[in-house]
XYZ file of C-alpha atoms in Angstrom:
560
model
C -16.911 23.909 5.424
C -20.553 23.149 6.309
C -21.784 24.606 9.609
C -25.415 23.558 10.078
C -27.031 24.151 13.502
C -30.238 22.116 13.045
C -30.694 18.875 14.979
C -29.868 15.556 13.349
C -30.035 11.920 14.353
C -26.639 10.408 14.970
C -26.923 8.422 11.731
C -27.792 11.470 9.649
C -25.153 13.569 11.401
C -22.389 11.017 10.759
C -23.388 10.534 7.114
C -23.391 14.295 6.537
C -20.014 14.655 8.231
C -18.442 11.868 6.184
C -19.789 13.435 2.991
C -18.346 16.763 4.092
C -14.918 15.140 4.257
C -15.281 13.858 0.704
C -16.059 10.258 1.631
C -17.874 8.629 -1.269
C -17.365 4.951 -0.361
C -17.848 2.997 2.855
C -16.479 -0.560 3.059
C -18.230 -2.611 5.715
C -19.564 -5.910 7.011
C -23.078 -5.956 8.417
C -24.353 -5.177 11.023
C -23.002 -1.743 11.861
C -24.374 1.823 11.930
C -27.405 0.924 9.829
C -29.023 4.347 10.163
C -25.776 5.964 9.025
C -25.697 3.630 6.023
C -29.318 4.457 5.227
C -28.633 8.204 5.309
C -25.401 7.728 3.329
C -27.416 6.785 0.245
C -29.029 10.236 0.175
C -25.557 11.784 0.093
C -24.299 9.682 -2.803
C -22.020 7.478 -0.701
C -21.547 3.971 -2.117
C -21.883 1.297 0.564
C -19.646 -1.620 -0.381
C -20.728 -4.685 1.575
C -17.773 -7.079 1.829
C -17.600 -10.745 2.824
C -15.118 -10.315 5.668
C -13.937 -7.524 7.932
C -10.309 -7.922 6.845
C -11.340 -7.565 3.223
C -13.307 -4.411 4.049
C -10.209 -2.938 5.733
C -8.028 -3.932 2.759
C -10.479 -2.332 0.331
C -10.410 0.908 2.298
C -6.612 0.768 2.352
C -6.419 0.263 -1.418
C -8.855 3.139 -1.903
C -6.735 5.501 0.221
C -3.456 4.536 -1.422
C -4.840 4.987 -4.939
C -6.616 8.292 -4.174
C -4.411 9.695 -1.366
C -7.622 10.463 0.506
C -9.056 9.179 3.798
C -11.330 6.157 3.551
C -13.799 4.462 5.896
C -14.377 0.848 6.908
C -16.802 -0.449 9.533
C -17.771 -3.575 11.496
C -19.860 -4.482 14.514
C -18.462 -5.430 17.909
C -17.829 -9.103 17.223
C -16.119 -8.239 13.940
C -13.831 -5.652 15.511
C -10.959 -8.106 16.039
C -11.009 -9.039 12.363
C -11.167 -5.399 11.302
C -8.194 -4.552 13.525
C -6.186 -7.366 11.935
C -6.969 -5.861 8.534
C -5.480 -2.504 9.557
C -1.948 -3.855 9.952
C -1.081 -3.219 6.313
C -2.617 0.244 6.364
C -0.562 1.048 9.467
C 2.701 -0.092 7.885
C 1.924 1.824 4.686
C 0.768 5.038 6.472
C -2.661 4.805 4.885
C -5.363 7.156 6.313
C -8.060 4.559 6.929
C -10.744 5.423 9.483
C -12.214 2.323 11.124
C -15.582 2.513 12.882
C -16.770 -0.278 15.195
C -19.637 -0.854 17.579
C -19.246 -1.858 21.241
C -21.506 -2.571 24.151
C -22.597 0.531 26.067
C -20.927 1.397 29.374
C -23.624 -0.211 31.557
C -22.999 -3.534 29.816
C -19.211 -3.484 30.081
C -17.445 -5.983 32.360
C -20.643 -8.093 32.684
C -20.065 -10.813 30.095
C -22.121 -8.889 27.553
C -22.803 -10.782 24.338
C -19.817 -10.888 21.956
C -17.909 -8.250 23.919
C -14.208 -7.879 24.602
C -11.943 -4.828 25.006
C -11.231 -3.216 21.643
C -8.470 -0.794 22.609
C -5.779 -3.508 22.927
C -6.686 -4.713 19.434
C -6.543 -1.332 17.703
C -3.830 0.522 19.593
C -0.883 -1.233 17.862
C -2.288 -0.630 14.349
C -3.639 2.929 14.597
C -2.413 6.438 15.323
C -5.399 6.959 17.617
C -8.173 4.770 19.050
C -11.035 6.450 20.908
C -14.479 5.757 22.354
C -17.543 7.705 21.270
C -19.701 7.929 24.408
C -21.872 11.033 23.845
C -23.432 13.040 21.003
C -20.802 15.728 21.501
C -18.053 13.138 21.112
C -19.638 11.861 17.909
C -18.976 15.300 16.391
C -15.717 16.050 18.139
C -14.010 12.684 17.638
C -15.161 12.244 14.036
C -13.432 15.494 13.162
C -10.443 14.430 15.231
C -10.262 11.121 13.365
C -9.852 12.857 10.001
C -7.409 15.330 11.535
C -5.179 12.598 12.945
C -5.408 10.338 9.881
C -4.226 13.043 7.477
C -1.745 15.036 9.624
C 1.975 14.439 9.989
C 2.810 10.948 8.842
C -0.682 9.688 7.880
C -2.146 6.483 9.209
C -5.220 4.595 10.422
C -7.564 5.814 13.155
C -10.244 3.907 15.101
C -13.488 5.090 16.686
C -15.542 2.719 18.871
C -19.214 3.735 18.718
C -21.696 3.262 21.541
C -23.921 0.274 20.865
C -23.159 -3.292 19.881
C -23.787 -2.361 16.228
C -23.289 1.364 16.805
C -27.051 1.664 17.286
C -26.875 4.039 20.250
C -24.676 6.452 18.326
C -26.990 6.032 15.318
C -30.043 7.048 17.346
C -28.696 10.003 19.300
C -30.117 13.419 18.580
C -27.281 15.852 18.002
C -27.486 19.618 17.957
C -23.786 19.885 17.091
C -23.018 21.649 13.809
C -21.972 19.484 10.865
C -18.411 20.694 10.332
C -15.880 19.275 7.867
C -12.401 20.792 7.664
C -11.391 20.957 3.986
C -7.643 20.524 4.524
C -8.255 17.081 6.067
C -9.945 15.685 2.974
C -6.570 14.775 1.474
C -3.013 13.826 2.379
C -0.963 15.721 3.335
C -3.166 18.045 5.340
C -0.184 20.271 6.201
C 3.201 20.864 4.569
C 5.948 21.674 7.039
C 8.827 23.719 5.606
C 12.388 22.650 6.412
C 14.553 24.538 8.864
C 16.773 26.900 6.855
C 20.071 26.073 8.582
C 19.609 22.316 8.345
C 18.605 22.648 4.679
C 21.797 24.583 3.917
C 23.862 21.932 5.706
C 22.210 19.235 3.595
C 22.871 21.167 0.391
C 26.512 21.598 1.360
C 26.905 17.875 2.125
C 25.454 16.947 -1.252
C 27.789 19.322 -3.081
C 30.823 17.873 -1.325
C 29.874 14.242 -1.968
C 31.575 12.441 -4.851
C 29.164 9.491 -4.918
C 25.789 10.559 -3.462
C 22.588 8.520 -3.636
C 19.007 9.480 -2.799
C 16.769 6.701 -1.400
C 13.022 7.407 -1.399
C 10.060 5.701 0.233
C 6.344 5.727 0.988
C 6.161 9.123 2.722
C 7.554 10.802 -0.398
C 4.607 9.336 -2.325
C 2.067 10.413 0.294
C 3.439 13.959 0.004
C 3.067 13.879 -3.783
C 6.773 14.560 -4.066
C 7.584 12.521 -7.174
C 7.801 15.503 -9.546
C 9.935 17.454 -7.064
C 12.248 14.433 -6.766
C 12.713 14.134 -10.510
C 13.333 17.876 -10.875
C 15.993 17.783 -8.152
C 17.617 14.618 -9.504
C 17.853 16.041 -13.014
C 19.069 19.462 -11.895
C 21.788 18.197 -9.552
C 22.435 14.897 -11.369
C 21.582 12.812 -8.303
C 21.023 9.089 -8.848
C 17.972 7.680 -7.045
C 17.181 4.291 -5.525
C 13.548 3.535 -4.734
C 11.926 1.343 -2.125
C 9.037 -0.807 -3.318
C 6.512 1.790 -2.106
C 8.085 4.427 -4.367
C 8.860 2.184 -7.349
C 7.045 4.445 -9.835
C 8.608 7.708 -8.618
C 11.463 7.786 -11.142
C 9.884 5.928 -14.068
C 9.869 9.137 -16.146
C 13.619 9.573 -15.624
C 15.190 6.147 -16.203
C 18.693 7.525 -16.697
C 18.818 8.459 -13.010
C 16.623 5.635 -11.715
C 19.000 3.011 -10.318
C 16.255 0.560 -9.407
C 14.945 -0.908 -6.181
C 17.102 -1.421 -3.120
C 16.862 -3.746 -0.143
C 15.903 -7.349 0.514
C 13.360 -7.228 -2.345
C 15.704 -5.149 -4.478
C 18.257 -5.926 -7.150
C 21.944 -6.786 -7.166
C 22.638 -3.528 -9.010
C 20.668 -1.367 -6.596
C 22.280 -2.858 -3.514
C 25.819 -2.787 -4.930
C 25.360 0.823 -6.019
C 24.205 1.786 -2.524
C 27.225 -0.010 -1.042
C 29.567 2.216 -3.096
C 27.977 5.536 -2.089
C 29.841 8.053 0.065
C 26.694 9.992 1.025
C 23.126 8.665 1.254
C 20.066 10.889 1.550
C 16.943 9.049 2.735
C 13.731 10.896 1.908
C 10.360 9.774 3.213
C 11.349 6.240 4.157
C 11.701 4.430 7.460
C 15.234 2.988 7.000
C 14.098 -0.396 8.271
C 15.525 -3.828 7.549
C 13.838 -4.334 4.169
C 15.135 -1.025 2.822
C 18.681 -1.478 4.126
C 19.194 -5.212 3.509
C 18.924 -6.057 7.201
C 20.722 -2.835 8.215
C 23.845 -3.733 6.259
C 23.489 -0.730 3.942
C 24.776 1.936 3.770
C 28.159 0.625 4.807
C 29.524 1.658 8.231
C 31.085 5.099 8.236
C 29.162 6.429 5.231
C 27.646 9.882 5.836
C 23.838 9.973 5.787
C 20.921 12.372 5.971
C 17.253 11.707 6.692
C 14.294 13.871 5.611
C 10.738 13.169 6.786
C 7.714 14.428 8.681
C 8.099 12.320 11.828
C 10.822 13.970 13.918
C 10.987 11.049 16.357
C 11.842 8.628 13.565
C 14.532 10.710 11.874
C 17.924 9.099 12.268
C 16.506 6.171 14.274
C 18.677 3.678 12.383
C 21.256 6.217 11.198
C 23.459 7.294 14.104
C 24.980 10.698 13.451
C 22.777 11.431 10.427
C 21.925 14.962 9.401
C 18.164 15.125 10.039
C 15.558 17.442 8.597
C 11.904 17.469 9.632
C 9.809 18.608 6.697
C 7.245 17.627 4.131
C 9.294 15.660 1.579
C 7.951 17.466 -1.489
C 8.555 20.895 0.049
C 12.039 19.939 1.250
C 13.083 18.691 -2.191
C 11.731 21.810 -3.918
C 13.641 24.102 -1.574
C 16.768 21.938 -1.716
C 16.845 22.232 -5.489
C 16.954 26.015 -5.221
C 20.126 25.769 -3.127
C 22.038 23.359 -5.342
C 23.933 24.289 -8.484
C 23.569 22.131 -11.561
C 26.105 19.343 -11.460
C 27.706 16.631 -13.568
C 28.475 13.206 -12.138
C 28.894 11.232 -15.341
C 31.326 8.679 -13.926
C 29.248 7.932 -10.817
C 25.962 7.798 -12.687
C 27.590 5.650 -15.355
C 28.586 3.201 -12.634
C 24.956 2.938 -11.529
C 23.744 2.360 -15.073
C 26.335 -0.345 -15.611
C 25.264 -2.187 -12.459
C 21.635 -1.904 -13.499
C 22.410 -3.209 -16.982
C 24.241 -6.210 -15.487
C 21.092 -7.119 -13.557
C 18.900 -7.098 -16.650
C 21.494 -8.989 -18.699
C 21.738 -11.612 -15.977
C 17.986 -12.271 -16.052
C 17.402 -11.824 -19.787
C 17.147 -15.585 -20.522
C 14.289 -16.045 -18.058
C 12.587 -12.780 -19.030
C 12.355 -14.090 -22.603
C 11.787 -17.726 -21.643
C 9.325 -19.751 -23.714
C 9.267 -22.504 -21.094
C 6.066 -24.213 -19.979
C 4.837 -23.859 -17.270
C 5.324 -20.111 -17.552
C 8.344 -18.604 -15.829
C 7.364 -15.755 -13.450
C 10.133 -13.627 -14.993
C 8.417 -13.843 -18.391
C 5.108 -12.955 -16.766
C 6.712 -9.827 -15.288
C 8.154 -8.784 -18.647
C 4.843 -9.204 -20.475
C 2.869 -7.470 -17.739
C 5.282 -4.514 -17.661
C 5.237 -4.154 -21.438
C 1.445 -4.227 -21.531
C 0.490 -2.151 -18.469
C -1.206 1.033 -19.743
C 0.360 4.398 -18.936
C -2.494 5.141 -16.536
C -2.479 1.639 -15.070
C -2.545 0.823 -11.356
C -0.648 -2.309 -10.345
C -1.534 -3.759 -6.925
C 0.937 -6.416 -5.819
C 0.288 -8.859 -3.013
C 2.995 -9.518 -0.453
C 5.647 -12.223 -0.730
C 6.639 -13.325 -4.197
C 4.130 -11.036 -5.936
C 5.945 -8.035 -4.449
C 9.384 -9.529 -4.943
C 8.944 -10.611 -8.574
C 7.265 -7.317 -9.559
C 9.629 -5.163 -7.513
C 12.700 -6.714 -9.097
C 11.652 -7.560 -12.647
C 8.568 -5.589 -13.698
C 9.602 -2.415 -15.495
C 7.245 0.558 -15.291
C 7.124 2.898 -18.262
C 5.912 6.162 -16.695
C 5.424 7.837 -13.359
C 1.747 8.201 -14.283
C 1.495 4.509 -13.434
C 0.769 3.596 -9.821
C 2.502 0.725 -8.030
C 0.949 -0.396 -4.726
C 2.231 -3.321 -2.748
C 1.230 -5.161 0.400
C 3.343 -4.304 3.401
C 3.148 -7.868 4.659
C -0.412 -9.277 4.776
C -0.806 -12.149 2.318
C -4.179 -11.929 0.612
C -4.273 -8.115 0.784
C -3.779 -7.679 -2.939
C -7.161 -8.690 -4.374
C -9.483 -6.774 -1.995
C -7.077 -3.809 -2.037
C -7.342 -3.752 -5.822
C -11.130 -3.477 -5.520
C -10.675 -0.432 -3.298
C -8.180 1.027 -5.758
C -10.663 0.503 -8.583
C -13.425 2.182 -6.585
C -11.099 5.163 -6.181
C -9.960 5.116 -9.826
C -12.901 3.846 -11.894
C -11.476 5.151 -15.188
C -8.017 3.596 -14.757
C -7.057 -0.013 -15.472
C -6.402 -1.687 -12.103
C -4.394 -4.914 -12.102
C -3.880 -7.158 -9.090
C -0.829 -9.402 -9.139
C -1.101 -12.251 -6.668
C -0.364 -15.922 -6.265
C -2.709 -18.828 -5.749
C -2.013 -18.781 -2.018
C -2.798 -15.069 -1.744
C -5.843 -15.144 -3.996
C -7.519 -17.921 -2.006
C -7.643 -15.729 1.106
C -10.501 -13.606 -0.208
C -12.022 -15.430 -3.193
C -15.603 -14.508 -2.166
C -14.839 -10.884 -2.979
C -15.224 -11.857 -6.627
C -18.913 -11.562 -5.866
C -18.334 -8.059 -4.481
C -16.432 -7.088 -7.627
C -19.232 -8.449 -9.813
C -22.000 -6.844 -7.757
C -20.416 -3.384 -7.855
C -18.949 -3.561 -11.359
C -15.389 -3.197 -10.080
C -13.692 -4.310 -13.292
C -10.290 -5.236 -11.968
C -7.895 -7.589 -13.729
C -6.462 -10.172 -11.334
C -3.375 -11.999 -12.575
C -2.771 -15.160 -10.566
C 0.753 -16.575 -10.630
C -0.616 -20.081 -10.118
C 2.150 -22.483 -9.129
C 0.057 -24.534 -6.736
C 2.162 -23.696 -3.707
C 3.729 -21.122 -1.426
C 6.995 -21.060 -3.349
C 8.625 -18.330 -1.286
C 8.938 -20.697 1.659
C 10.526 -23.513 -0.307
C 14.126 -22.374 0.073
C 13.695 -22.021 3.841
C 12.196 -25.486 4.076
C 15.172 -26.886 2.224
C 17.550 -25.066 4.547
C 15.660 -26.522 7.496
C 16.285 -29.952 5.948
C 12.649 -30.915 6.123
C 12.623 -34.137 4.189
C 10.591 -37.301 3.954
C 7.911 -38.208 1.486
C 5.470 -35.500 2.663
C 7.559 -32.350 2.604
C 4.872 -30.957 0.308
C 2.533 -30.764 3.329
C 4.364 -27.598 4.308
C 3.888 -25.565 1.125
C 1.727 -27.225 -1.573
C -1.981 -26.808 -2.374
C -4.417 -28.746 -4.553
C -4.108 -27.093 -7.950
C -7.107 -24.888 -8.748
C -8.555 -23.572 -11.999
C -9.122 -19.955 -11.027
C -10.506 -19.082 -14.443
C -13.316 -21.570 -13.908
C -13.881 -20.262 -10.385
C -14.108 -16.702 -11.709
C -16.698 -17.735 -14.278
C -18.772 -19.359 -11.530
C -18.994 -15.923 -9.901
C -20.194 -14.343 -13.159
C -16.793 -12.843 -13.939
C -14.508 -13.384 -16.921
C -12.019 -16.195 -16.444
C -9.015 -16.739 -18.723
C -6.365 -19.447 -18.451
C -2.811 -19.085 -19.725
C -0.607 -22.142 -20.136
C 1.967 -20.744 -22.603
C 3.986 -17.501 -22.469
C 2.862 -16.634 -25.973
C -0.732 -16.380 -24.688
C -0.034 -13.671 -22.109
C -0.320 -10.603 -24.352
C -3.646 -11.638 -25.880
C -5.076 -12.542 -22.479
C -4.185 -9.124 -21.065
C -5.751 -7.353 -24.060
C -8.898 -9.468 -23.745
C -9.055 -8.658 -20.043
C -8.767 -4.925 -20.694
C -11.681 -5.075 -23.129
C -13.943 -7.051 -20.807
C -17.016 -5.427 -19.232
C -16.649 -7.722 -16.203
C -14.054 -8.298 -13.504
C -11.383 -10.615 -14.931
C -9.183 -13.345 -13.485
C -6.216 -14.490 -15.584
C -5.002 -17.822 -14.256
C -1.354 -18.225 -15.303
C 0.047 -21.719 -14.824
C 3.569 -21.026 -13.640
C 6.642 -23.000 -12.679
C 6.583 -24.006 -8.975
C 10.346 -24.527 -9.056
C 10.992 -20.874 -9.968
C 12.404 -18.993 -6.993
C 12.792 -15.211 -6.972
C 16.366 -13.913 -6.983
C 17.964 -13.192 -3.631
C 19.785 -9.902 -4.248
C 23.385 -9.278 -3.340
C 23.915 -7.970 0.181
C 27.098 -7.162 2.073
C 28.192 -9.926 4.435
C 26.777 -9.670 7.954
């Protein structure tokens, strides 16, 4: 903790405070807090100028998810609406992104001031807290509060609106407040709540009595760093585990108990296995529609339990569930101490059989030599190649669905990050992830539709030496919507208006930005292209010409 009593300008004070909280990157669009940015250089903070406010927010989000640390993004008043839109994914994923914006000072409010509109309605739905910085005292008080809120409980984004259209008033204040940074709020989780003893014993008893238990884990388990505790518990008590997309890597080191991904982006085997369970323990996940196949799983009458840090959310979609408020990692460690070692060979064997059926079913496409490339084959090659320290950043839609279902991770040392719903998030988020993990290979998996959202950030990657590898599943369309269009019976000669694009050569586009561009037209070229990309000293785009007729599998779900 730094506690300096000398006077500082607002810009110097804010830069020192951010550095005290371990911030080493700021993602921003000019013009905002220019004095802060100037002072940030002296403190070794990299100032990543992006081409759009949404991209800056996505970069900060990717940085936080890869590092499990708070991150900062900034924009001036007129860019605030775009920055708020970029926080949606961070909010859904519980990412501790701190967004700073400028606003007109109080005397200019409600007077048609240039480029001014109320910011609170924009940020309130996508943040844990949105506050106005009106005085030098508030600059100190609310900056500390922002880090406290972002990293406490269930983490998430926070917004501070600085006095001045570009934050210039806050920049120019003289502050005699001490520069204070609270060390525990430099990382997530800031606090680890222990479980209530009685409820923990009840959970242990329920697990011992169950004949067919399943553990389902989600994003909050990952934020708590609970993957090792999960694997230790699963192995000790022989508990099979189903993962949501956000926790896909959690069980990669223990494939015998990893029953795959469940939900609407899951697998037949995962969903069928969950439907046969007699007790389901949800740990660190929200039990929403994607996880539960539109709330059809677990089946009615099945006993459930829910462990997480947000007491208000526990049991929300699980009437009668046994609930336990606690840090997921701590709860799993203490639960293991209460459970005897167990053997559930028959039940676990059932899960393995269902999982094997899934892979057998898709084996022809996973090994397909067809041209254009089948996405299934792309997933197999990418999974086989991804280094053990690799970070895979998947865009939303088909990039998440294909990789969630058919890309096999080899180790829990690998990181799997996926968009919570914002198409185009993947590429700028991968730049943030690379900034957080400069020594790890970072791969973005996206489609042509998603990549075209933020193509100009290729310049950002080149300028800052962010050597990501972007794999574009280039089918010239938004293929995920095709089945819905067919169901809607949209016909005529111009049905393609609703989902097709002009085919682009993204390898050529990448080269025009000074990056490495590679084009793959045959499955046999994938391995060499990935190796060449890993060896490149530049950001790389691998443009994979894929089959537009290939539709991702719709997993089995119980009837509505």
